[in-house]
mmCIF file of C-alpha atoms and ligand atoms in Angstrom:
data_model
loop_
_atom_site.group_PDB
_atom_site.id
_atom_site.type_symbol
_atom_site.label_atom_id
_atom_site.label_comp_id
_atom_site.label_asym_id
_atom_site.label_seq_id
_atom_site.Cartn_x
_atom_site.Cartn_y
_atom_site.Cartn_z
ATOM 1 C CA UNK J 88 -13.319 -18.890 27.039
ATOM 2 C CA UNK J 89 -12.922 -16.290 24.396
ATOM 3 C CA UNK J 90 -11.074 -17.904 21.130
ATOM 4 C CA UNK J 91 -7.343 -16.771 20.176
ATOM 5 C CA UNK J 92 -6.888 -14.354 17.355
ATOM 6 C CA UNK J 93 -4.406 -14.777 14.370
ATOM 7 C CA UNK J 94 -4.218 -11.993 11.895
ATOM 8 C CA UNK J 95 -3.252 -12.973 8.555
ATOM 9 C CA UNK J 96 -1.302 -10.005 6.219
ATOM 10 C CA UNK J 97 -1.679 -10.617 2.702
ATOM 11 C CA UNK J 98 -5.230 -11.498 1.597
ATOM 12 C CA UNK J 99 -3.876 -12.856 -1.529
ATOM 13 C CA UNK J 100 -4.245 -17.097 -2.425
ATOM 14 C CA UNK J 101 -1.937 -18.326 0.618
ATOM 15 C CA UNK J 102 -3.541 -16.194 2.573
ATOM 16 C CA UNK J 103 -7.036 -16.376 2.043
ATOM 17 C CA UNK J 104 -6.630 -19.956 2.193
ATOM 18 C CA UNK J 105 -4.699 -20.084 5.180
ATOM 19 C CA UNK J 106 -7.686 -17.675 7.046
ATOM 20 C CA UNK J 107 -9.995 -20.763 5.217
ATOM 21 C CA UNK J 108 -8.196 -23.557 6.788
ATOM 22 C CA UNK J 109 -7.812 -21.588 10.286
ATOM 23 C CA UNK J 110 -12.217 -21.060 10.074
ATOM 24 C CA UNK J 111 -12.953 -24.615 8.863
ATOM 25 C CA UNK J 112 -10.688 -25.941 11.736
ATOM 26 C CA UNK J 113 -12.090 -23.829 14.016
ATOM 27 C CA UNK J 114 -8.551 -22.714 15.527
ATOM 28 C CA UNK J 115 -9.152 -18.595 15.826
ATOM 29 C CA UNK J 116 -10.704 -16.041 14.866
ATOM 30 C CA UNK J 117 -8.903 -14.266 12.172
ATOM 31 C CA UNK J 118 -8.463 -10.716 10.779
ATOM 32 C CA UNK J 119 -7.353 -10.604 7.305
ATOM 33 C CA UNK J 120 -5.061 -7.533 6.377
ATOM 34 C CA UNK J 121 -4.061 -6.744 2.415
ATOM 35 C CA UNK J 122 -2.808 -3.340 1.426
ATOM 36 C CA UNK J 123 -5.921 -4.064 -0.884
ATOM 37 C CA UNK J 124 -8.403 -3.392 1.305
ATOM 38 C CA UNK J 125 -11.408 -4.246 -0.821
ATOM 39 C CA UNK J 126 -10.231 -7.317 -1.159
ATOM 40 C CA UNK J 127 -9.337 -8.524 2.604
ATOM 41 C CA UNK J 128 -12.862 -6.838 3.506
ATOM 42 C CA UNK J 129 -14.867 -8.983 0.766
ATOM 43 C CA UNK J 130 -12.857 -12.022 1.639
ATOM 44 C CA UNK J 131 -13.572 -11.951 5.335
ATOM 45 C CA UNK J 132 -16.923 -11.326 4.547
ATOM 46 C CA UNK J 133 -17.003 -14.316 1.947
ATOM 47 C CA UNK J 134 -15.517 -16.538 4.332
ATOM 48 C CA UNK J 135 -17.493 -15.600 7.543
ATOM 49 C CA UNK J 136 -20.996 -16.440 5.213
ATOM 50 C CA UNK J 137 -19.199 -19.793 4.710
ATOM 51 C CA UNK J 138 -18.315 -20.401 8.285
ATOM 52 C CA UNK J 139 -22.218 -19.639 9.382
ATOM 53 C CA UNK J 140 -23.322 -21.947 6.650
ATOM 54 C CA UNK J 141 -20.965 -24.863 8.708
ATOM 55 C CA UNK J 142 -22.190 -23.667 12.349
ATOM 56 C CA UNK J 143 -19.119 -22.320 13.338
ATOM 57 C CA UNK J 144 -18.953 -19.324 15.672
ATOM 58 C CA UNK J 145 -15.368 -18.254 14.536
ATOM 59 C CA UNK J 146 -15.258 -14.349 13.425
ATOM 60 C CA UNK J 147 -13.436 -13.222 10.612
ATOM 61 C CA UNK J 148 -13.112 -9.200 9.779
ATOM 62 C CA UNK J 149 -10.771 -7.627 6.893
ATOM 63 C CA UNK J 150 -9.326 -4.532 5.957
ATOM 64 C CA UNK J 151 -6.051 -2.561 5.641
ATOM 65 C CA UNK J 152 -6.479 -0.974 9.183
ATOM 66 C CA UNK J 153 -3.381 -2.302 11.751
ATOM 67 C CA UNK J 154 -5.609 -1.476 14.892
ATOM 68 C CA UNK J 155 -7.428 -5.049 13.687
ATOM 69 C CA UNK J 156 -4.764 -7.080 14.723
ATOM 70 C CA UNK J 157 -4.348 -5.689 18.457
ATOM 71 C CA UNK J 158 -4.782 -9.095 20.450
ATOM 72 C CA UNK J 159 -3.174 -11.326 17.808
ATOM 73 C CA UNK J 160 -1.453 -14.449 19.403
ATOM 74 C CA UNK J 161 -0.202 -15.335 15.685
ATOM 75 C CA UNK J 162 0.749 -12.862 12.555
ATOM 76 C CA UNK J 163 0.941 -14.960 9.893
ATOM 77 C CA UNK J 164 2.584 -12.825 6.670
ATOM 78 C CA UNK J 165 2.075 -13.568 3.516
ATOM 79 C CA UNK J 166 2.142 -10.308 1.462
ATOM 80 C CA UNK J 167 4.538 -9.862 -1.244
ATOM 81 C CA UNK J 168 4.699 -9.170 -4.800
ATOM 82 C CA UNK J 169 5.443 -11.738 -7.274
ATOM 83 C CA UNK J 170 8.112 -12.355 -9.808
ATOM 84 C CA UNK J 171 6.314 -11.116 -12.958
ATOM 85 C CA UNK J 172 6.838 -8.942 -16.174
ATOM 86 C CA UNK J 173 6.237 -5.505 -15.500
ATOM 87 C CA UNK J 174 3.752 -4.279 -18.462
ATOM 88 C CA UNK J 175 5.094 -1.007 -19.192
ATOM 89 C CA UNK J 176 8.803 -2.444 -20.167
ATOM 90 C CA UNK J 177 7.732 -5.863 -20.515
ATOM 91 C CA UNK J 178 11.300 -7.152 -18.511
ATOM 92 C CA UNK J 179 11.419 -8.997 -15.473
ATOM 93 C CA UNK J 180 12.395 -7.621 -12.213
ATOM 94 C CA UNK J 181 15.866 -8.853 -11.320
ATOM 95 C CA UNK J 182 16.634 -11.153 -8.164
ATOM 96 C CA UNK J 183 17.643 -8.569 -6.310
ATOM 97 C CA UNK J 184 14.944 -5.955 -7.010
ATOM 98 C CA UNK J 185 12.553 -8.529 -5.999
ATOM 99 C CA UNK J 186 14.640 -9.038 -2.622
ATOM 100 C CA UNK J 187 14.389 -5.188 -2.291
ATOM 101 C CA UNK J 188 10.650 -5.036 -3.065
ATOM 102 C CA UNK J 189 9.245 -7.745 -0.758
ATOM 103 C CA UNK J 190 12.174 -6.295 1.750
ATOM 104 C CA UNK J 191 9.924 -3.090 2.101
ATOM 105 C CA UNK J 192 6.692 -4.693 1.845
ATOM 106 C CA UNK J 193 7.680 -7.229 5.150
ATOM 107 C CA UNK J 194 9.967 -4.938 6.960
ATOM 108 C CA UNK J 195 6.633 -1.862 6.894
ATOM 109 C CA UNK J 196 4.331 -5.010 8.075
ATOM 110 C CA UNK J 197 6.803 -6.322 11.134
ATOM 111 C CA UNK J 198 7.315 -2.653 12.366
ATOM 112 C CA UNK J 199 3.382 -1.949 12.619
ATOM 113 C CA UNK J 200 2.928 -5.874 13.962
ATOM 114 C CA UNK J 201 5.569 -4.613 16.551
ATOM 115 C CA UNK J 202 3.103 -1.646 16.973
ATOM 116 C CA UNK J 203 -0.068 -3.540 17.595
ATOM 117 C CA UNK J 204 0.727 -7.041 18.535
ATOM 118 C CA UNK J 205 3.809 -6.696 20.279
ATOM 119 C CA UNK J 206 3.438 -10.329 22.149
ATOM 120 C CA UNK J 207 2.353 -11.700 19.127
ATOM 121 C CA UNK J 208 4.574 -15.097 17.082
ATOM 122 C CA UNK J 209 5.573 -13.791 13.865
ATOM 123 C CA UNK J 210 5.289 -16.713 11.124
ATOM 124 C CA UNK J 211 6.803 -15.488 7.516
ATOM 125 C CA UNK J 212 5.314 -17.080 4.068
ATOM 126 C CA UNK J 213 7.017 -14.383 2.239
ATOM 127 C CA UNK J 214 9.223 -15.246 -0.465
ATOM 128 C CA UNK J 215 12.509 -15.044 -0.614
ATOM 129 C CA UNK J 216 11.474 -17.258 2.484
ATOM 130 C CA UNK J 217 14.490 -17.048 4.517
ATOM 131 C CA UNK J 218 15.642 -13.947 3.678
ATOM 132 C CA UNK J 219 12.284 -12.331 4.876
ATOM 133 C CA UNK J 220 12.677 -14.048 8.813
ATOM 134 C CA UNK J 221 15.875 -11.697 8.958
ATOM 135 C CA UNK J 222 13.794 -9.034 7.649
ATOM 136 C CA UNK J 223 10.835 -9.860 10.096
ATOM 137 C CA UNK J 224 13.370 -10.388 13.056
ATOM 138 C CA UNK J 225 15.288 -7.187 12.839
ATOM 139 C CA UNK J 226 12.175 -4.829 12.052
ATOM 140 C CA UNK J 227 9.877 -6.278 14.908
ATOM 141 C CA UNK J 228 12.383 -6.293 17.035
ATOM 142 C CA UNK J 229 11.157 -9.632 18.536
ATOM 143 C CA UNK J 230 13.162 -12.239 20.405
ATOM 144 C CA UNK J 231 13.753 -14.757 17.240
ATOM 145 C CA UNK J 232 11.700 -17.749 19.063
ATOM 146 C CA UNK J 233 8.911 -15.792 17.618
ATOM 147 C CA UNK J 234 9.791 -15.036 14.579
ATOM 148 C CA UNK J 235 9.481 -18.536 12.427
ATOM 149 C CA UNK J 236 9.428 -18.800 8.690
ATOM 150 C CA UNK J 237 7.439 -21.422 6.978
ATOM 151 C CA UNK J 238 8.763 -24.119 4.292
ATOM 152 C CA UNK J 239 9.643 -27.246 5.381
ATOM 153 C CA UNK J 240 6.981 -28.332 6.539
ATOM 154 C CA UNK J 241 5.333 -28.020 2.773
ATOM 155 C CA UNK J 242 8.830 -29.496 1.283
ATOM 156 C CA UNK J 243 8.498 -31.793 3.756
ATOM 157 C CA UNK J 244 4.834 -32.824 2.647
ATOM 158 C CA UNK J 245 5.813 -32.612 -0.999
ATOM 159 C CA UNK J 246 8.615 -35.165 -0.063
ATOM 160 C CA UNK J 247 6.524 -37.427 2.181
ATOM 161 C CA UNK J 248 3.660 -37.106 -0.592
ATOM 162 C CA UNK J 249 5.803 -38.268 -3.570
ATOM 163 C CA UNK J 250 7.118 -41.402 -1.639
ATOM 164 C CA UNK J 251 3.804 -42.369 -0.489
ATOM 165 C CA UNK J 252 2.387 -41.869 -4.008
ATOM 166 C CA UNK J 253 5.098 -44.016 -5.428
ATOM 167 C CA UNK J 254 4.903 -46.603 -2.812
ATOM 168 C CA UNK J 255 0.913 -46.605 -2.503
ATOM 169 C CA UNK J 256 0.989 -46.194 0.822
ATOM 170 C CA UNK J 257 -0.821 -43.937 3.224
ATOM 171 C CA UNK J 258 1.791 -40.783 3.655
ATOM 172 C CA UNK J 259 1.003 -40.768 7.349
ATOM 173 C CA UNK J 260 3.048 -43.923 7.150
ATOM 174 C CA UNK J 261 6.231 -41.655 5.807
ATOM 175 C CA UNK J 262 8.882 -40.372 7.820
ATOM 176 C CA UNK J 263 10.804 -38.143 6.518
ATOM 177 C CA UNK J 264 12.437 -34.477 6.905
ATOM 178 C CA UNK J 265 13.883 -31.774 4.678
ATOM 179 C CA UNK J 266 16.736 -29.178 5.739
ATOM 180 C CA UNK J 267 18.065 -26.403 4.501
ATOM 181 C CA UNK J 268 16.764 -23.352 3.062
ATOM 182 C CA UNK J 269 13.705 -23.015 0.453
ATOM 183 C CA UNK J 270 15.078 -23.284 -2.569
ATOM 184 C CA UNK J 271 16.123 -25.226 -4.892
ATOM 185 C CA UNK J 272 19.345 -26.565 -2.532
ATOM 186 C CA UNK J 273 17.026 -27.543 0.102
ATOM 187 C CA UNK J 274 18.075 -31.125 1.705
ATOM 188 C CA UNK J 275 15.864 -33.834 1.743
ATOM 189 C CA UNK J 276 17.400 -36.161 4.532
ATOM 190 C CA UNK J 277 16.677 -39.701 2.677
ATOM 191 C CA UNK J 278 18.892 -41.845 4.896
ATOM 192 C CA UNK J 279 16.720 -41.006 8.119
ATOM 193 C CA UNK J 280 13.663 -41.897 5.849
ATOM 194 C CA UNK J 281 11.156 -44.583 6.234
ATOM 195 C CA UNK J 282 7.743 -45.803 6.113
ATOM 196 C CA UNK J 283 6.744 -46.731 9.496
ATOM 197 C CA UNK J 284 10.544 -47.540 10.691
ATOM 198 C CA UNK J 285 11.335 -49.635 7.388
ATOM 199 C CA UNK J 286 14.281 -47.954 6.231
ATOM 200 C CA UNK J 287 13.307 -45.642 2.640
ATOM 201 C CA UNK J 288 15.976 -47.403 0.786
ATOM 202 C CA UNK J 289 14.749 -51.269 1.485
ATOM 203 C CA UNK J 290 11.568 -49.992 -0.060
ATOM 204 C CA UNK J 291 12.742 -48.924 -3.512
ATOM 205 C CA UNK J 292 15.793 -48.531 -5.342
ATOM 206 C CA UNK J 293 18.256 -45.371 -5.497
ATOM 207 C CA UNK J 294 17.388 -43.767 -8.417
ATOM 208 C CA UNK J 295 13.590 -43.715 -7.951
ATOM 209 C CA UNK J 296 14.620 -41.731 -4.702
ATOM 210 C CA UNK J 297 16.853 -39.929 -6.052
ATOM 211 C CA UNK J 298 14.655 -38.585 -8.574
ATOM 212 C CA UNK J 299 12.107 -37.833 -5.940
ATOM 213 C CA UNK J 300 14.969 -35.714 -3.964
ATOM 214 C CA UNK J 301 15.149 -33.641 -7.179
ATOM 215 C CA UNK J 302 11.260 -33.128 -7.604
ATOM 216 C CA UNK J 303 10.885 -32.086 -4.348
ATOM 217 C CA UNK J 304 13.827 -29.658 -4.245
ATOM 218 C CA UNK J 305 11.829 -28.437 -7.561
ATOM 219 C CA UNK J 306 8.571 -29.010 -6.593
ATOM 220 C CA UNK J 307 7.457 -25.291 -6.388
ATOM 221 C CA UNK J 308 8.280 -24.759 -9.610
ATOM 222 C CA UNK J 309 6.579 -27.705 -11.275
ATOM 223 C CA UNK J 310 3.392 -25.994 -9.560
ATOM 224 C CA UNK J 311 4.286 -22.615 -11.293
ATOM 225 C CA UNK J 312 4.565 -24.103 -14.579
ATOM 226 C CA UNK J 313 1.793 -25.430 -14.819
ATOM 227 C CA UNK J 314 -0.630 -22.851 -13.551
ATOM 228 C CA UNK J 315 1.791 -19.866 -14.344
ATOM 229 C CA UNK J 316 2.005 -18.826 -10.843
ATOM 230 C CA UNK J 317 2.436 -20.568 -7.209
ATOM 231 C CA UNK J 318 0.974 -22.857 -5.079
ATOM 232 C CA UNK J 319 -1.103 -22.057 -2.242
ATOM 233 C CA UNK J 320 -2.976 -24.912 -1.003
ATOM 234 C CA UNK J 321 0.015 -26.905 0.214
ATOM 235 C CA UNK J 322 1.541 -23.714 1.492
ATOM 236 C CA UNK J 323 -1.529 -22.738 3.382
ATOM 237 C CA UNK J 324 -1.653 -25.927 4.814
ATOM 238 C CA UNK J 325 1.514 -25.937 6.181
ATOM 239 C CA UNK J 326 1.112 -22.521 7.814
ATOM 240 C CA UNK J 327 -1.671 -24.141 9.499
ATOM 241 C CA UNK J 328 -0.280 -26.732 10.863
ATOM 242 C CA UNK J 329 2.166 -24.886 12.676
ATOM 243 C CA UNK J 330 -0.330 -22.057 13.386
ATOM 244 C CA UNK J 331 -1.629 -25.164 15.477
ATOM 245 C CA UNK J 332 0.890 -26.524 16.962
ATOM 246 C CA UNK J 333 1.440 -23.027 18.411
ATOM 247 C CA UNK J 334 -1.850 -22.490 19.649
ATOM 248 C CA UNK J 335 -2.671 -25.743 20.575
ATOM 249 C CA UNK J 336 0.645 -26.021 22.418
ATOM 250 C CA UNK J 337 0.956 -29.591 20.311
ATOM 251 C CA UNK J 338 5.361 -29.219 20.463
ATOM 252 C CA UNK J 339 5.011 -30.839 17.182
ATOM 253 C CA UNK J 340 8.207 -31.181 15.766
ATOM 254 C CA UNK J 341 8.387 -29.111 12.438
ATOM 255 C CA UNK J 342 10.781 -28.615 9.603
ATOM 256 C CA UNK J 343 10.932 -24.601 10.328
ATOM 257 C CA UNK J 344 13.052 -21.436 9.373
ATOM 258 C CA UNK J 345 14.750 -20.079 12.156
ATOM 259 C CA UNK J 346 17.385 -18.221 13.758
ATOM 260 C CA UNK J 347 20.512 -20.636 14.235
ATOM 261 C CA UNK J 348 23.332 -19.038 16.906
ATOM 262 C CA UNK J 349 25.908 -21.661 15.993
ATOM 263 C CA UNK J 350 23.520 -25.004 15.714
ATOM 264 C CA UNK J 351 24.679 -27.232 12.867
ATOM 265 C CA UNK J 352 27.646 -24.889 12.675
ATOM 266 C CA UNK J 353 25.749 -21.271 11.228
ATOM 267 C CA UNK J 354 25.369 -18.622 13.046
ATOM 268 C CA UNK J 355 23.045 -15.920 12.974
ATOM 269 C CA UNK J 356 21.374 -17.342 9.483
ATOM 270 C CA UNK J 357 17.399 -17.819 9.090
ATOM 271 C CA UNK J 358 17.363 -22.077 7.543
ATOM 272 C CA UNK J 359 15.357 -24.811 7.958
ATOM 273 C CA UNK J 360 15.724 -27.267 10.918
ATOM 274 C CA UNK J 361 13.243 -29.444 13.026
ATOM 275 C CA UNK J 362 11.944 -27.210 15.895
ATOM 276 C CA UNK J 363 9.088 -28.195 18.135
ATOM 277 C CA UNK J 364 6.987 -25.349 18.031
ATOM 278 C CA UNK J 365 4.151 -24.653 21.126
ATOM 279 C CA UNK J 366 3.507 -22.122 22.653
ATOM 280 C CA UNK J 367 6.015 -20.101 23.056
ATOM 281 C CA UNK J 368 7.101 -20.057 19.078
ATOM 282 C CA UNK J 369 10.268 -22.245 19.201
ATOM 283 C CA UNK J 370 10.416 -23.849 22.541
ATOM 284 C CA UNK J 371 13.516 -26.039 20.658
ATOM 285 C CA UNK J 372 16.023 -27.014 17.932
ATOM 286 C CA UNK J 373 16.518 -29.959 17.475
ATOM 287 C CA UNK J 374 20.341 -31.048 15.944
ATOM 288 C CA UNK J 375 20.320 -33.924 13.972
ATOM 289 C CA UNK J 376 24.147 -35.799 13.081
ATOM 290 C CA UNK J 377 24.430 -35.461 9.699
ATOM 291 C CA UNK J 378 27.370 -37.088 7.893
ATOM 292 C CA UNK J 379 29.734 -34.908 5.702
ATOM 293 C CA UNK J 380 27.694 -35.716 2.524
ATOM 294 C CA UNK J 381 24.373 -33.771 3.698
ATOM 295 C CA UNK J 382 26.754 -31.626 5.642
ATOM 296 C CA UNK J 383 28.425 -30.570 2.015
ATOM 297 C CA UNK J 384 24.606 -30.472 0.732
ATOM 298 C CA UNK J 385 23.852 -28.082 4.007
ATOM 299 C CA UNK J 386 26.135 -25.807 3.730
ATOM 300 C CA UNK J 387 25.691 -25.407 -0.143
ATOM 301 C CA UNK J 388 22.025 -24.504 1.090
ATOM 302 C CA UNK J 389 22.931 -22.246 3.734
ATOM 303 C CA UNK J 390 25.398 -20.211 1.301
ATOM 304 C CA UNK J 391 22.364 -19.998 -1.220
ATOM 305 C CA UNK J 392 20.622 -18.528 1.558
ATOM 306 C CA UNK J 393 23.469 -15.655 2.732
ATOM 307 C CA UNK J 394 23.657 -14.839 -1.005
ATOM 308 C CA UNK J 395 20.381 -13.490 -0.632
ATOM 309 C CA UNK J 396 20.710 -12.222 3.040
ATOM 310 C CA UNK J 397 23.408 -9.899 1.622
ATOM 311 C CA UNK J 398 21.126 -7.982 -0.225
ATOM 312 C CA UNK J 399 19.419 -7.016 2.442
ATOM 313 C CA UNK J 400 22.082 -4.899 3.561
ATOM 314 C CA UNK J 401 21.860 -5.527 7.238
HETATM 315 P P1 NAD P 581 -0.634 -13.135 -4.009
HETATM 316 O O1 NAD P 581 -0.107 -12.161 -5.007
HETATM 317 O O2 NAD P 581 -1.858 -13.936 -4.325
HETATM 318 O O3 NAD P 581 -0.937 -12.339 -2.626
HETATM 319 C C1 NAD P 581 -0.069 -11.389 -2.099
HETATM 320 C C2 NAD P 581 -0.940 -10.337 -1.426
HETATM 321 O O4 NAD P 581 -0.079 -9.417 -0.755
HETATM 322 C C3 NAD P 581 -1.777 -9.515 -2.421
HETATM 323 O O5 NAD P 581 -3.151 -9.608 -2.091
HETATM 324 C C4 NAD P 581 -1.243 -8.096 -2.245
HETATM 325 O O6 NAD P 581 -2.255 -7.091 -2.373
HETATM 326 C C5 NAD P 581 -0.713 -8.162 -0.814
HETATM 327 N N1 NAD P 581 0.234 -7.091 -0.504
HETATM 328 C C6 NAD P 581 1.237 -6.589 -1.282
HETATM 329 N N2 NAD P 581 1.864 -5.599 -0.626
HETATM 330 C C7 NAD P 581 1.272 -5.490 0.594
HETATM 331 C C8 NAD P 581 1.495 -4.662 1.709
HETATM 332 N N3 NAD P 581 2.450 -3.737 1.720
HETATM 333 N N4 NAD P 581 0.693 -4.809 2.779
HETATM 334 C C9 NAD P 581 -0.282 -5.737 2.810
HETATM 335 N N5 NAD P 581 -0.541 -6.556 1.765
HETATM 336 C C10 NAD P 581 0.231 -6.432 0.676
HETATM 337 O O7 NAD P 581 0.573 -14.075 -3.649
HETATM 338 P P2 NAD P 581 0.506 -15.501 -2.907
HETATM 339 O O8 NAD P 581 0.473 -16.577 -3.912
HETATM 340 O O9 NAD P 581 -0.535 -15.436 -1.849
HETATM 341 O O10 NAD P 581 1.957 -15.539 -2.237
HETATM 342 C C11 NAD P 581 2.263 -14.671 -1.167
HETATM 343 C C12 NAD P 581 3.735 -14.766 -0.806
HETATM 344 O O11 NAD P 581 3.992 -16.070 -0.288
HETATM 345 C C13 NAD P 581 4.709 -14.588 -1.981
HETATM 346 O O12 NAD P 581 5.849 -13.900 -1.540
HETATM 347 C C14 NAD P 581 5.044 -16.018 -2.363
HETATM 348 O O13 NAD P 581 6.266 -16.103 -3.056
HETATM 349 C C15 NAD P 581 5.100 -16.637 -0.999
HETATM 350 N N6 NAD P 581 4.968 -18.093 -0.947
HETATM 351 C C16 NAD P 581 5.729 -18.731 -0.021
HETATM 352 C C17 NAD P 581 5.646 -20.103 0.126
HETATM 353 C C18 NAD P 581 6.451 -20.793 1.199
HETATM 354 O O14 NAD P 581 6.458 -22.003 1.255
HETATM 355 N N7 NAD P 581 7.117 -20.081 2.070
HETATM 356 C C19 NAD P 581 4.802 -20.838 -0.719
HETATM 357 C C20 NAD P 581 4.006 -20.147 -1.637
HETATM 358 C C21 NAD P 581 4.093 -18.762 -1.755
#
């Protein structure tokens, strides 16, 4: 049976290590595409000496030419530019240049993935992470159950990962879910929280939880402070595991970005709900009761979020 293909745009850290994860867990073969074509070509070629080394038979090519990714069941995107001083004035681009920037760089890539993968699932790393699924949406043209952005399930793992770490417990043992959109508003949904059905807050005391809320909703930028730019393992990770829920068709249920008509009261706005994703991209949202407390913390997300839809214009 010949393997599935997922082409991976941005051969930068998330994606390199996302086309790592995808080879070492033998899911697909990958193409890696980066505007940088050097450096998707030497780190397909890197990565494929690596695979023989483990006796894998997965394939990995690079380059900067679309034709690659014709047969892609998955486009995973990760190119974008990062927030960082530009050397000749030595300022900072503002929010809204940045929005602009990675606007162009997403909406060129989801017109040619339209071109040569036009059954393909869309998943968006791009930062400003919601933003970009509106981007990806309108320039593929696809139907928005393909067309998923990923980040809750990394703030969910940050979340689940600080509670296990404080409890010393196995995080597999952690329920636990975060809403919203990525940023720093995001919702971490403590009262539905628990470590193998024992309610979150029998196991430790308000403020320790509380404080772990606030790390997560922070938690990429404790990574950028101390390396002086972002994570990518985590992020990687998390691309994976929906890459394989997808092709796997696992209907895992997944803290996703996506397209809400009028679920938990938005409509038409890219957030972060549980979906099951199989198959088909999102085969479901799933809407949980909130009470007016997260639905005040919600909605405070979801206006962060239109702020920076605006921008784009549409
Ligand atoms: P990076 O700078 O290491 O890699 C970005 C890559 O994109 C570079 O190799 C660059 O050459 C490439 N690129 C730029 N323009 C391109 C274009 N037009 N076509 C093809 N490739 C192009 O950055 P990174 O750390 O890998 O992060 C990538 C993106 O993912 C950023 O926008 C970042 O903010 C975002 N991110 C999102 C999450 C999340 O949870 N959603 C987490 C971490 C990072």
């Amino acid at each position: 049976m010949a393997r599935n293909k997922v082409a991976v745009i941005g051969a930068g850290n998330v994606g390199g290590t996302v086309a790592q994860w995808l080879a070492m867990e033998h899911l697909a073969d990958i193409v890696l595409i980066d505007i940088n074509a050097g450096l998707a070509k030497g780190k397909a070629l890197d990565l494929m000496q690596a695979m023989l080394m483990q006796g894998t038979g997965v394939k990995v090519s690079g380059g900067d030419d679309y034709s690659m990714i014709e047969g892609a069941k998955i486009v995973v995107i990760t190119a974008g530019v990062p927030r960082k001083k530009d050397p000749k004035t030595g300022k900072f681009p503002s929010r809204d240049e940045l929005v602009k920037t990675n606007q162009g760089i997403v909406g060129e890539i989801s017109k040619k993935v339209a071109q040569y993968a036009p059954d393909s699932i869309i998943i968006v790393v791009s930062n400003p992470l919601d933003a970009m699924c509106h981007v990806a949406l309108q320039e593929s043209g696809f139907s928005s159950r393909r067309v998923i952005g990923q980040a809750g399930a990394l703030d969910t793992a940050r979340y689940k990962t600080f509670i296990a770490s404080e409890l010393n417990v196995n995080v597999h043992n952690v329920h636990g879910i975060t809403l919203g959109g990525h940023g720093d508003q995001m919702v971490p949904m403590t009262r539905q929280t628990s470590v193998s059905g024992i309610p979150i807050m029998e196991l430790m005391d308000k403020k320790t939880l509380d404080d772990i809320v606030e790390r997560t909703r922070k938690g990429g930028g404790e990574i950028v402070s101390l390396m002086g730019y972002s994570g990518y393992y985590a992020p990687a990770a998390g691309t994976v595991y929906m890459v394989a829920s997808i092709l796997n068709d696992l209907k895992r249920v997944v803290p996703s970005s996506v397209y809400l008509t009028g679920q938990y009261g938005y409509h038409r706005l890219y957030m972060g709900v549980p979906v099951v994703l199989g198959w088909n991209g999102v085969e479901r949202i799933i809407e949980m009761e909130l009470n007016e407390e997260e639905k005040t913390m919600l909605d405070a997300s979801a206006a962060s979020v239109k702020k920076v839809v605006e921008i784009l214009g549409f």
